[in-house]
Amino acid sequence: MSIADIQAYAYLVGTVIAVFVFYNYIVYLYRSEKRGEKDHEKFGKLALDDDITSKPLVDNNPEAKNEKKEK
Amino acid sequence: MFHWLEKNPFFFAVVVFLVIAFAGVVTILPNFSEASQPIKGLKPYTVLELAGKEVYKKDNCLSCHSQLIRPFKSETDRYGQYSLSGEYAYDRPFLWGSKRTGPDLHRVGNYRTTDWHENHMWDPKSVVPDSIMPAYKHQYTNMADIETAYAEAVTVKNIFKTPYGPEIAEGKAAFEKHFKDVVLPEAKMITAGMKKADIKAMVDSGEIPEIVAIIAYMNRLGNKRTQ
Amino acid sequence: MQSNAGMEYDYSIVKLFLWTTVIFGIVGMLIGVLIAAQLAYPELNYLLGEYGTFSRLRPLHTNVVIYGFTLSAIWASFYYSGQRVLKVSIAESKFLSILIKVHFGLYIIAAAAMVVTLLMGITASKEYAQMEWPLDIVIVLIWVIWGVAMFGLIGIRREKTLYISMWYYIACFLGVAMLYLFNNMALPTYFFSGGLGNIMHSVSMYSGTNDAMVQWWWGHNAVAFVFTVPIIAMIYYFLPKESGQAIYSYKLSLLSFWGLMFVYLWAGGHHLLWSTVPDWVQTMSSVFSIILILPSWGSAINMLLTMKGGWNQLTENPIIKLMVLASTFYMLATLEGPIQAVKSVNAIAHFTDWIPGHVHDGTLGWVAFMAFAAVMHMAPRVFKREIYSKSLLDAQFWLQTVAIVLYFASMWIAGITQGMMWRAVDEYGNLMYSFIDTVSVLHPYYVIRALGGFLYFVGMLMFAYNFYKTATSGRKLETEPQFRSPMA
């Protein structure tokens, strides 16, 4: 098998995997929302409610932040 | 499974990078060695021609002229044999251009002459009355940078194994010898076909104006590639 | 958690990039108008001697509008909306506060050096990557600084979830970094020849067909990662914020993101159809160019549907107008591109004026309109002043819309005319036209195009005036407007 053949097969396998992952992602997006595990649409509000004083949708490590500020 | 993607910027960046890079690996890498093989008998550019190529780049001829003849009858009728990958093996960078405001130049050396270029660069309308190309009169007074062209020849010989002879070697002394023995005589062969006396005088006194270099380069484009 | 009370977003860097957006916009478009006019009236080539020819000025035009105007707008938007969607101020980090100043300072130095070297004809001759190696190093440095600033800001963020705009900014950073590095691989000849010749000169690591493939892998994807990806990042923030309506479908925005990332890179080869690159690369790029319609239209439709239930704003707010028309031109350009990438169409279109026509659909209609909208949205919040004139903004919108129509209509006709004339044969199979015939016939279209460009430039001046007045003498605002930007 020449290098070109290996590359062709690698390309095929890579593309199939990429397509598989991509469709899985679509299923994941919609299914997790249907089951109520995750609401993706709420992230759209990130652009609307973006004052520095407004409460984060998902807080990034809240305890550590508070500690730092209190010092 | 996808949860971490939206939260972890590092993983996210890695995945994006892989997705972006995939296409490049597949489309560019496989043909790399094959596409760089020269056609049989292809000669590397002489130092004067390289200096001409620099003038071509400096005055950015490629913003209006292509060097790529596509395999259509209308193009081969107009410009000659369609372009082959191996003809570009010593072109660094490639100068295909992306727009033909003026005609293709890949084989211009086959059908234009030194004195045609001499008149055309000075005043394009004198040769082609409807031409919209600007005149490049400064090429008749600016001097070509032969030393930089020589430095390029040395670089591609050492690094990319472009088949130059032993006369292309590092250092000032080798350059000066090459300039006197090879570049100047070649420039004089060009000026022999030119009419302007001041250009001839400049070359005789050991200075090479840009116009001489670019005409050397133009003449090279075509059958002279392998002669 | 009230730790961030009393804090404010740090807009100092945003202000600087807003000003450079306007200044580079004027300069870049002025050069554009000049070179458009030169094609119609060649005498205009001699205004600046050696430095004023079309060929010298064309790369200056492209580089100033891409790396001056567009990048400034992108960075202004990034530093503005990046802070806001992450809910963190640059001022909270000493390191970042200093870093952004270095970012701006180096950028100005690089921009000045770019203008000087390109005018002098010091060029690597690769389109949109003309700058020679010393400048390339500075640019890589700037890019790394931007990356550090971006990930630094992400590192100290309060909001854990990265908003979709941040995804696109990250992709812009990574994509350009990778492509730029590979495309600009070159050896400075001075150091490989024992110290001979010009120190600025370099020779490409790739030759001929390889060089072409690497170049258009970059060239096309500079369009992807400078003209598309960060502009989508901008519109996904500014359109919802200005209209007060969240993105129509957040899930669709995520899906189109991955689609765009995967597909865009394959399409680069469509700049090299019928050339000496291997056939399979050409065919693959052609196919992927068509597929590219899907993620592009996914984004564009998502943007337009964001306005659902709020279309009345289209008549009332010129900023919304600019953004909706930008999305529409995005749809148009991303349909036109794939059409040109079909091999049989490309045989006619390639090398003709249809290609710059297509590019300007995207840049004038999509990129610049989005940049204008973003600047006008940011100005009242950054300068804490009302927008100086609504009617001026409205007039600019209409003038520039007409200008774009003049531009692309004339270039469509010019391109197809020329493409058909190049291949026209008489009954004996001989070529019907000499090359110069196909140039002379374009004169009226070049005049119309130059006129279109001129009108667009006038619109740019109106915009600059409006911006200047807003920044200096607009009515003071007490509180930051929440959604719609206030204008007089």
Short mmCIF file of C-alpha atoms in Angstrom, two decimals, chain C:
data_model
loop_
_atom_site.label_atom_id
_atom_site.label_comp_id
_atom_site.label_asym_id
_atom_site.label_seq_id
_atom_site.Cartn_x
_atom_site.Cartn_y
_atom_site.Cartn_z
CA MET C 1 -21.99 38.05 45.52
CA GLN C 2 -21.45 41.75 45.20
CA SER C 3 -17.69 41.70 44.76
CA ASN C 4 -17.95 43.45 41.42
CA ALA C 5 -20.13 46.29 42.58
CA GLY C 6 -18.89 49.70 41.61
CA MET C 7 -16.67 48.26 38.96
CA GLU C 8 -16.82 49.28 35.32
CA TYR C 9 -15.80 47.73 32.05
CA ASP C 10 -12.51 49.15 30.78
CA TYR C 11 -13.10 50.73 27.39
CA SER C 12 -9.79 52.56 26.97
CA ILE C 13 -8.50 50.07 24.38
CA VAL C 14 -11.89 49.98 22.65
CA LYS C 15 -11.75 53.74 22.09
CA LEU C 16 -8.33 53.49 20.46
CA PHE C 17 -9.40 50.72 18.11
CA LEU C 18 -12.58 52.60 17.23
CA TRP C 19 -10.51 55.55 16.10
CA THR C 20 -8.18 53.39 14.02
CA THR C 21 -11.20 51.70 12.44
CA VAL C 22 -12.40 55.06 11.19
CA ILE C 23 -8.98 56.33 10.11
CA PHE C 24 -7.93 53.14 8.29
CA GLY C 25 -11.39 52.99 6.75
CA ILE C 26 -10.93 56.42 5.20
CA VAL C 27 -7.38 55.71 4.01
CA GLY C 28 -8.09 52.24 2.65
CA MET C 29 -11.24 53.22 0.82
CA LEU C 30 -9.65 56.38 -0.60
CA ILE C 31 -6.91 54.25 -2.15
CA GLY C 32 -9.60 51.87 -3.37
CA VAL C 33 -11.45 54.67 -5.14
CA LEU C 34 -8.21 55.90 -6.68
CA ILE C 35 -7.21 52.53 -8.12
CA ALA C 36 -10.75 51.90 -9.37
CA ALA C 37 -10.57 55.24 -11.17
CA GLN C 38 -7.14 54.38 -12.57
CA LEU C 39 -8.63 51.47 -14.47
CA ALA C 40 -11.09 53.81 -16.13
CA TYR C 41 -8.70 56.76 -16.52
CA PRO C 42 -5.08 55.50 -16.70
CA GLU C 43 -3.67 59.06 -16.48
CA LEU C 44 -4.39 58.89 -12.75
CA ASN C 45 -1.48 56.49 -12.40
CA TYR C 46 0.99 59.34 -12.42
CA LEU C 47 -0.10 61.34 -9.39
CA LEU C 48 2.66 60.07 -7.10
CA GLY C 49 5.38 59.03 -9.50
CA GLU C 50 6.64 55.53 -8.97
CA TYR C 51 4.52 55.13 -5.83
CA GLY C 52 1.18 55.93 -7.40
CA THR C 53 0.78 53.21 -10.00
CA PHE C 54 -2.15 50.83 -9.80
CA SER C 55 0.13 47.89 -9.19
CA ARG C 56 1.87 49.46 -6.19
CA LEU C 57 -1.35 50.74 -4.65
CA ARG C 58 -3.51 47.66 -5.02
CA PRO C 59 -1.81 45.64 -2.25
CA LEU C 60 -1.85 48.76 -0.11
CA HIS C 61 -5.61 49.02 -0.58
CA THR C 62 -6.24 45.38 0.30
CA ASN C 63 -3.88 45.39 3.27
CA VAL C 64 -5.17 48.64 4.75
CA VAL C 65 -8.82 47.64 4.53
CA ILE C 66 -8.18 44.10 5.78
CA TYR C 67 -5.52 44.59 8.43
CA GLY C 68 -6.31 48.22 9.20
CA PHE C 69 -10.02 48.81 8.99
CA THR C 70 -11.41 45.30 9.51
CA LEU C 71 -8.98 44.11 12.16
CA SER C 72 -9.41 47.35 14.12
CA ALA C 73 -13.16 46.88 14.09
CA ILE C 74 -12.77 43.24 15.12
CA TRP C 75 -10.47 44.10 18.00
CA ALA C 76 -12.63 46.99 19.17
CA SER C 77 -15.60 44.62 19.16
CA PHE C 78 -13.68 41.87 20.85
CA TYR C 79 -12.38 44.01 23.69
CA TYR C 80 -15.84 45.50 24.09
CA SER C 81 -18.11 42.47 23.87
CA GLY C 82 -15.50 40.05 25.21
CA GLN C 83 -15.49 41.82 28.56
CA ARG C 84 -19.25 42.00 28.59
CA VAL C 85 -20.19 38.42 27.77
CA LEU C 86 -17.54 37.15 30.19
CA LYS C 87 -18.69 39.72 32.77
CA VAL C 88 -15.19 40.72 33.67
CA SER C 89 -13.32 44.00 33.29
CA ILE C 90 -9.83 44.27 31.85
CA ALA C 91 -9.10 46.67 34.70
CA GLU C 92 -9.33 43.77 37.13
CA SER C 93 -5.98 42.49 35.93
CA LYS C 94 -2.88 44.65 35.95
CA PHE C 95 -1.21 42.30 33.53
CA LEU C 96 -4.00 42.51 30.98
CA SER C 97 -4.20 46.30 31.33
CA ILE C 98 -0.57 46.59 30.30
CA LEU C 99 -0.79 43.87 27.67
CA ILE C 100 -3.55 45.59 25.72
CA LYS C 101 -1.48 48.76 25.53
CA VAL C 102 1.39 46.77 24.06
CA HIS C 103 -1.08 45.19 21.65
CA PHE C 104 -2.24 48.55 20.37
CA GLY C 105 1.24 50.08 20.26
CA LEU C 106 2.76 47.25 18.27
CA TYR C 107 -0.23 47.24 15.96
CA ILE C 108 0.26 50.90 15.09
CA ILE C 109 3.97 50.34 14.48
CA ALA C 110 3.27 47.35 12.24
CA ALA C 111 0.61 49.25 10.33
CA ALA C 112 2.94 52.17 9.67
CA ALA C 113 5.75 49.85 8.59
CA MET C 114 3.32 48.01 6.33
CA VAL C 115 2.29 51.19 4.52
CA VAL C 116 5.90 52.29 4.02
CA THR C 117 7.25 48.93 2.84
CA LEU C 118 4.40 48.26 0.44
CA LEU C 119 4.75 51.72 -1.10
CA MET C 120 8.45 51.07 -1.54
CA GLY C 121 7.67 47.80 -3.27
CA ILE C 122 9.16 45.61 -0.55
CA THR C 123 6.84 42.66 -0.84
CA ALA C 124 6.69 38.89 -0.62
CA SER C 125 4.13 39.02 -3.45
CA LYS C 126 1.69 36.58 -1.87
CA GLU C 127 -1.76 38.08 -1.91
CA TYR C 128 -2.95 39.29 1.52
CA ALA C 129 0.42 38.15 2.90
CA GLN C 130 2.64 40.66 1.10
CA MET C 131 4.54 41.84 4.13
CA GLU C 132 8.17 40.78 4.33
CA TRP C 133 9.66 38.67 7.08
CA PRO C 134 10.56 41.33 9.70
CA LEU C 135 6.97 42.54 9.64
CA ASP C 136 5.70 38.98 9.73
CA ILE C 137 7.54 38.50 13.01
CA VAL C 138 5.93 41.63 14.48
CA ILE C 139 2.54 40.43 13.30
CA VAL C 140 3.01 37.02 14.89
CA LEU C 141 3.96 38.82 18.09
CA ILE C 142 0.82 40.95 17.95
CA TRP C 143 -1.27 37.88 17.33
CA VAL C 144 0.26 36.04 20.28
CA ILE C 145 -0.38 39.06 22.51
CA TRP C 146 -3.99 39.10 21.40
CA GLY C 147 -4.24 35.39 22.16
CA VAL C 148 -2.77 35.87 25.63
CA ALA C 149 -5.16 38.77 26.26
CA MET C 150 -8.11 36.68 25.08
CA PHE C 151 -7.32 33.60 27.09
CA GLY C 152 -6.26 35.77 30.03
CA LEU C 153 -9.67 37.41 30.01
CA ILE C 154 -11.31 34.01 29.72
CA GLY C 155 -9.18 32.82 32.61
CA ILE C 156 -10.51 35.44 35.03
CA ARG C 157 -14.09 35.40 33.75
CA ARG C 158 -17.14 35.36 36.02
CA GLU C 159 -19.47 33.82 33.44
CA LYS C 160 -18.45 30.21 33.00
CA THR C 161 -20.30 29.60 29.74
CA LEU C 162 -18.55 30.98 26.70
CA TYR C 163 -21.05 32.86 24.56
CA ILE C 164 -21.08 31.90 20.86
CA SER C 165 -19.26 35.11 19.91
CA MET C 166 -16.33 33.99 22.01
CA TRP C 167 -16.27 30.72 20.10
CA TYR C 168 -15.89 32.62 16.88
CA TYR C 169 -13.18 34.93 18.25
CA ILE C 170 -11.22 31.91 19.46
CA ALA C 171 -11.59 30.27 16.05
CA CYS C 172 -10.43 33.50 14.37
CA PHE C 173 -7.37 33.55 16.56
CA LEU C 174 -6.46 29.90 15.95
CA GLY C 175 -7.28 29.81 12.25
CA VAL C 176 -5.30 32.90 11.32
CA ALA C 177 -2.40 31.82 13.53
CA MET C 178 -2.06 28.46 11.82
CA LEU C 179 -2.58 29.64 8.26
CA TYR C 180 -0.46 32.75 8.54
CA LEU C 181 2.48 30.87 9.98
CA PHE C 182 2.46 28.21 7.30
CA ASN C 183 1.95 30.58 4.42
CA ASN C 184 4.69 32.99 5.42
CA MET C 185 7.42 30.40 5.85
CA ALA C 186 10.37 32.05 4.11
CA LEU C 187 14.13 32.25 4.37
CA PRO C 188 15.80 35.67 4.68
CA THR C 189 18.41 35.48 1.94
CA TYR C 190 20.80 37.80 3.75
CA PHE C 191 21.52 35.20 6.41
CA PHE C 192 21.92 32.30 4.01
CA SER C 193 24.33 33.92 1.59
CA GLY C 194 27.08 35.19 3.83
CA GLY C 195 25.53 38.63 4.30
CA LEU C 196 24.69 39.62 0.74
CA GLY C 197 21.99 41.94 -0.54
CA ASN C 198 18.94 43.46 1.08
CA ILE C 199 18.26 42.27 4.59
CA MET C 200 14.49 42.58 4.04
CA HIS C 201 14.45 40.08 1.19
CA SER C 202 13.27 36.54 1.69
CA VAL C 203 12.55 33.54 -0.49
CA SER C 204 9.52 31.28 -0.02
CA MET C 205 10.01 27.83 1.50
CA TYR C 206 7.64 26.39 -1.10
CA SER C 207 7.94 26.56 -4.85
CA GLY C 208 5.52 26.78 -7.75
CA THR C 209 2.41 24.65 -7.41
CA ASN C 210 3.08 23.89 -3.75
CA ASP C 211 3.43 27.57 -3.01
CA ALA C 212 0.16 28.24 -4.81
CA MET C 213 -1.65 25.62 -2.75
CA VAL C 214 -0.32 26.94 0.53
CA GLN C 215 -1.01 30.53 -0.53
CA TRP C 216 -4.64 29.93 -1.45
CA TRP C 217 -5.17 27.75 1.53
CA TRP C 218 -4.30 30.95 3.35
CA GLY C 219 -5.78 33.41 0.87
CA HIS C 220 -9.17 31.80 0.95
CA ASN C 221 -9.13 31.25 4.64
CA ALA C 222 -8.02 34.76 5.40
CA VAL C 223 -11.46 35.46 3.96
CA ALA C 224 -12.86 32.80 6.27
CA PHE C 225 -11.10 33.78 9.46
CA VAL C 226 -10.88 37.56 9.05
CA PHE C 227 -13.90 38.42 6.91
CA THR C 228 -16.34 35.78 8.10
CA VAL C 229 -15.67 34.17 11.46
CA PRO C 230 -15.00 37.31 13.58
CA ILE C 231 -17.72 39.24 11.76
CA ILE C 232 -20.20 36.53 12.71
CA ALA C 233 -18.88 36.90 16.25
CA MET C 234 -19.72 40.59 16.03
CA ILE C 235 -23.21 40.18 14.68
CA TYR C 236 -24.10 37.45 17.20
CA TYR C 237 -23.41 39.95 19.93
CA PHE C 238 -24.44 43.30 18.46
CA LEU C 239 -27.66 42.28 16.72
CA PRO C 240 -29.27 40.73 19.83
CA LYS C 241 -27.99 43.52 22.05
CA GLU C 242 -29.12 46.36 19.80
CA SER C 243 -32.52 44.80 19.12
CA GLY C 244 -33.11 43.37 22.58
CA GLN C 245 -33.98 39.99 21.09
CA ALA C 246 -31.95 36.87 21.84
CA ILE C 247 -30.49 34.79 18.99
CA TYR C 248 -33.30 32.98 17.20
CA SER C 249 -31.78 29.54 17.78
CA TYR C 250 -28.72 29.19 19.92
CA LYS C 251 -28.43 25.54 18.92
CA LEU C 252 -28.36 26.45 15.24
CA SER C 253 -25.56 28.91 15.93
CA LEU C 254 -23.53 26.12 17.55
CA LEU C 255 -24.15 23.71 14.69
CA SER C 256 -23.27 26.24 12.00
CA PHE C 257 -20.13 27.02 13.93
CA TRP C 258 -18.81 23.47 13.68
CA GLY C 259 -20.01 23.14 10.12
CA LEU C 260 -18.21 26.31 9.13
CA MET C 261 -15.01 25.28 10.91
CA PHE C 262 -14.89 21.94 9.20
CA VAL C 263 -15.94 22.88 5.69
CA TYR C 264 -14.30 26.26 5.10
CA LEU C 265 -10.73 25.06 4.88
CA TRP C 266 -11.44 22.56 2.13
CA ALA C 267 -12.70 25.23 -0.20
CA GLY C 268 -9.36 27.05 -0.59
CA GLY C 269 -8.49 25.15 -3.76
CA HIS C 270 -11.32 26.76 -5.69
CA HIS C 271 -8.96 29.67 -6.37
CA LEU C 272 -6.84 27.24 -8.35
CA LEU C 273 -9.39 25.52 -10.58
CA TRP C 274 -7.99 24.56 -14.01
CA SER C 275 -4.47 25.23 -12.75
CA THR C 276 -1.65 22.75 -12.28
CA VAL C 277 -2.75 21.58 -8.85
CA PRO C 278 -4.00 17.96 -8.88
CA ASP C 279 -7.49 17.39 -10.25
CA TRP C 280 -8.77 15.74 -7.12
CA VAL C 281 -7.86 18.83 -5.06
CA GLN C 282 -9.78 20.99 -7.52
CA THR C 283 -12.84 18.75 -7.53
CA MET C 284 -12.84 18.40 -3.77
CA SER C 285 -12.60 22.16 -3.25
CA SER C 286 -15.43 22.65 -5.72
CA VAL C 287 -17.66 20.18 -3.89
CA PHE C 288 -16.86 21.60 -0.48
CA SER C 289 -17.53 25.12 -1.72
CA ILE C 290 -21.09 24.06 -2.51
CA ILE C 291 -21.45 22.36 0.87
CA LEU C 292 -20.27 25.59 2.46
CA ILE C 293 -23.62 27.16 1.59
CA LEU C 294 -25.22 25.14 4.39
CA PRO C 295 -23.33 26.44 7.44
CA SER C 296 -23.12 29.94 5.95
CA TRP C 297 -26.84 30.16 5.36
CA GLY C 298 -27.42 28.50 8.72
CA SER C 299 -25.72 31.48 10.35
CA ALA C 300 -27.32 34.06 8.07
CA ILE C 301 -30.86 32.75 8.51
CA ASN C 302 -30.29 32.61 12.23
CA MET C 303 -29.30 36.27 12.19
CA LEU C 304 -32.30 37.33 10.15
CA LEU C 305 -34.76 35.30 12.24
CA THR C 306 -33.36 36.93 15.36
CA MET C 307 -35.38 39.93 14.22
CA LYS C 308 -38.59 37.83 14.26
CA GLY C 309 -41.32 39.76 16.01
CA GLY C 310 -39.20 42.89 15.97
CA TRP C 311 -39.14 43.79 12.31
CA ASN C 312 -40.59 47.22 13.04
CA GLN C 313 -37.13 48.12 14.36
CA LEU C 314 -35.86 47.81 10.81
CA THR C 315 -37.66 50.99 9.84
CA GLU C 316 -36.86 52.83 13.04
CA ASN C 317 -33.23 52.04 13.74
CA PRO C 318 -30.50 52.57 11.14
CA ILE C 319 -28.10 50.34 13.09
CA ILE C 320 -30.53 47.43 12.76
CA LYS C 321 -30.85 48.31 9.09
CA LEU C 322 -27.10 48.06 8.62
CA MET C 323 -26.97 44.69 10.33
CA VAL C 324 -29.93 43.18 8.51
CA LEU C 325 -28.54 44.28 5.17
CA ALA C 326 -25.16 42.90 6.21
CA SER C 327 -26.74 39.49 6.85
CA THR C 328 -28.48 39.67 3.51
CA PHE C 329 -25.24 40.44 1.71
CA TYR C 330 -23.63 37.61 3.60
CA MET C 331 -26.24 35.29 2.12
CA LEU C 332 -25.70 36.73 -1.33
CA ALA C 333 -21.92 36.49 -1.18
CA THR C 334 -21.96 32.94 0.21
CA LEU C 335 -24.22 31.87 -2.63
CA GLU C 336 -22.24 33.70 -5.28
CA GLY C 337 -18.95 32.21 -4.13
CA PRO C 338 -20.01 28.56 -4.51
CA ILE C 339 -21.48 29.35 -7.92
CA GLN C 340 -18.12 30.71 -9.03
CA ALA C 341 -16.47 27.61 -7.60
CA VAL C 342 -18.33 25.32 -10.01
CA LYS C 343 -15.65 24.34 -12.49
CA SER C 344 -17.54 25.28 -15.64
CA VAL C 345 -18.55 28.68 -14.23
CA ASN C 346 -15.05 29.23 -12.94
CA ALA C 347 -13.65 28.68 -16.43
CA ILE C 348 -15.41 31.92 -17.42
CA ALA C 349 -15.27 33.81 -14.15
CA HIS C 350 -11.67 33.24 -13.09
CA PHE C 351 -9.20 36.08 -13.82
CA THR C 352 -12.11 38.45 -14.61
CA ASP C 353 -13.66 41.37 -12.75
CA TRP C 354 -16.44 39.16 -11.47
CA ILE C 355 -14.02 37.97 -8.79
CA PRO C 356 -13.28 41.42 -7.29
CA GLY C 357 -17.00 42.06 -7.72
CA HIS C 358 -17.75 39.04 -5.55
CA VAL C 359 -15.16 40.01 -2.96
CA HIS C 360 -16.67 43.47 -2.66
CA ASP C 361 -20.18 42.05 -2.17
CA GLY C 362 -18.76 40.46 0.91
CA THR C 363 -16.50 43.26 2.10
CA LEU C 364 -18.64 46.34 1.34
CA GLY C 365 -21.98 44.72 2.05
CA TRP C 366 -21.21 42.35 4.88
CA VAL C 367 -17.93 43.24 6.59
CA ALA C 368 -17.99 47.02 6.41
CA PHE C 369 -21.73 47.35 7.14
CA MET C 370 -21.30 45.14 10.17
CA ALA C 371 -18.28 47.19 11.24
CA PHE C 372 -20.26 50.45 10.89
CA ALA C 373 -23.12 49.00 12.94
CA ALA C 374 -20.77 47.72 15.62
CA VAL C 375 -18.93 51.05 15.88
CA MET C 376 -22.19 52.97 16.13
CA HIS C 377 -23.49 50.59 18.78
CA MET C 378 -20.30 50.91 20.82
CA ALA C 379 -19.80 54.67 20.46
CA PRO C 380 -22.64 55.83 22.79
CA ARG C 381 -21.62 53.33 25.46
CA VAL C 382 -17.90 53.92 25.21
CA PHE C 383 -18.00 57.71 25.00
CA LYS C 384 -21.19 57.96 27.10
CA ARG C 385 -22.74 60.23 24.52
CA GLU C 386 -25.72 60.09 22.23
CA ILE C 387 -25.10 59.32 18.54
CA TYR C 388 -24.74 62.69 16.83
CA SER C 389 -27.16 62.25 13.95
CA LYS C 390 -29.67 59.58 13.05
CA SER C 391 -30.51 61.15 9.71
CA LEU C 392 -26.85 61.22 8.71
CA LEU C 393 -26.57 57.52 9.54
CA ASP C 394 -29.70 56.83 7.56
CA ALA C 395 -28.43 58.81 4.57
CA GLN C 396 -25.13 56.94 4.75
CA PHE C 397 -26.96 53.64 4.72
CA TRP C 398 -28.90 54.43 1.56
CA LEU C 399 -25.98 56.03 -0.24
CA GLN C 400 -23.74 53.05 0.42
CA THR C 401 -26.44 50.55 -0.49
CA VAL C 402 -26.80 52.23 -3.88
CA ALA C 403 -23.01 52.29 -4.16
CA ILE C 404 -22.75 48.52 -3.62
CA VAL C 405 -25.41 47.83 -6.23
CA LEU C 406 -23.52 49.96 -8.75
CA TYR C 407 -20.33 48.19 -7.82
CA PHE C 408 -21.41 44.57 -8.08
CA ALA C 409 -23.77 45.02 -11.02
CA SER C 410 -21.02 46.59 -13.14
CA MET C 411 -18.48 43.99 -12.09
CA TRP C 412 -20.83 41.09 -12.83
CA ILE C 413 -21.42 42.37 -16.33
CA ALA C 414 -17.77 43.28 -16.87
CA GLY C 415 -16.56 39.89 -15.70
CA ILE C 416 -18.94 37.80 -17.72
CA THR C 417 -18.45 39.97 -20.79
CA GLN C 418 -14.71 39.61 -20.62
CA GLY C 419 -14.83 35.89 -19.82
CA MET C 420 -17.06 35.25 -22.83
CA MET C 421 -14.99 37.43 -25.15
CA TRP C 422 -11.76 35.65 -24.23
CA ARG C 423 -13.20 32.38 -25.43
CA ALA C 424 -15.33 33.59 -28.35
CA VAL C 425 -14.40 31.99 -31.69
CA ASP C 426 -15.60 32.67 -35.22
CA GLU C 427 -17.01 30.09 -37.63
CA TYR C 428 -13.53 28.81 -38.48
CA GLY C 429 -12.62 28.29 -34.84
CA ASN C 430 -10.29 31.29 -34.64
CA LEU C 431 -10.32 33.65 -31.68
CA MET C 432 -12.62 36.57 -32.41
CA TYR C 433 -11.07 39.21 -30.19
CA SER C 434 -7.56 40.34 -29.47
CA PHE C 435 -6.85 40.86 -25.79
CA ILE C 436 -7.03 44.64 -25.95
CA ASP C 437 -10.58 44.41 -27.38
CA THR C 438 -11.63 42.74 -24.17
CA VAL C 439 -10.07 45.58 -22.16
CA SER C 440 -11.52 48.50 -24.13
CA VAL C 441 -15.03 47.08 -23.87
CA LEU C 442 -14.85 47.29 -20.08
CA HIS C 443 -14.37 51.07 -19.92
CA PRO C 444 -18.01 51.97 -19.09
CA TYR C 445 -18.16 49.34 -16.38
CA TYR C 446 -14.94 50.59 -14.86
CA VAL C 447 -16.44 54.09 -14.78
CA ILE C 448 -19.58 52.82 -13.04
CA ARG C 449 -17.52 50.81 -10.59
CA ALA C 450 -15.35 53.83 -9.77
CA LEU C 451 -18.53 55.86 -9.24
CA GLY C 452 -19.92 53.18 -6.94
CA GLY C 453 -16.66 53.14 -5.01
CA PHE C 454 -16.69 56.92 -4.77
CA LEU C 455 -20.23 56.99 -3.38
CA TYR C 456 -19.28 54.35 -0.83
CA PHE C 457 -16.29 56.46 0.15
CA VAL C 458 -18.52 59.51 0.59
CA GLY C 459 -20.66 57.37 2.89
CA MET C 460 -17.52 56.46 4.79
CA LEU C 461 -16.73 60.17 5.26
CA MET C 462 -20.26 60.81 6.52
CA PHE C 463 -19.78 57.96 8.95
CA ALA C 464 -16.44 59.33 10.11
CA TYR C 465 -17.96 62.77 10.69
CA ASN C 466 -20.87 61.25 12.57
CA PHE C 467 -18.50 59.24 14.71
CA TYR C 468 -16.24 62.20 15.39
CA LYS C 469 -19.16 64.39 16.44
CA THR C 470 -20.57 61.60 18.61
CA ALA C 471 -17.28 61.16 20.39
CA THR C 472 -16.69 64.86 20.95
CA SER C 473 -20.00 66.71 21.12
CA GLY C 474 -22.92 64.29 21.33
CA ARG C 475 -25.40 64.89 24.14
CA LYS C 476 -24.10 63.40 27.39
CA LEU C 477 -25.79 60.23 28.62
CA GLU C 478 -26.52 59.70 32.30
CA THR C 479 -26.92 55.93 32.19
CA GLU C 480 -25.74 53.32 29.77
CA PRO C 481 -28.48 52.47 27.27
CA GLN C 482 -29.62 48.88 27.61
CA PHE C 483 -30.58 47.90 24.07
CA ARG C 484 -31.33 50.44 21.39
CA SER C 485 -28.60 53.03 20.90
CA PRO C 486 -29.87 56.56 21.47
CA MET C 487 -29.45 58.93 18.56
CA ALA C 488 -30.36 62.51 17.86
#
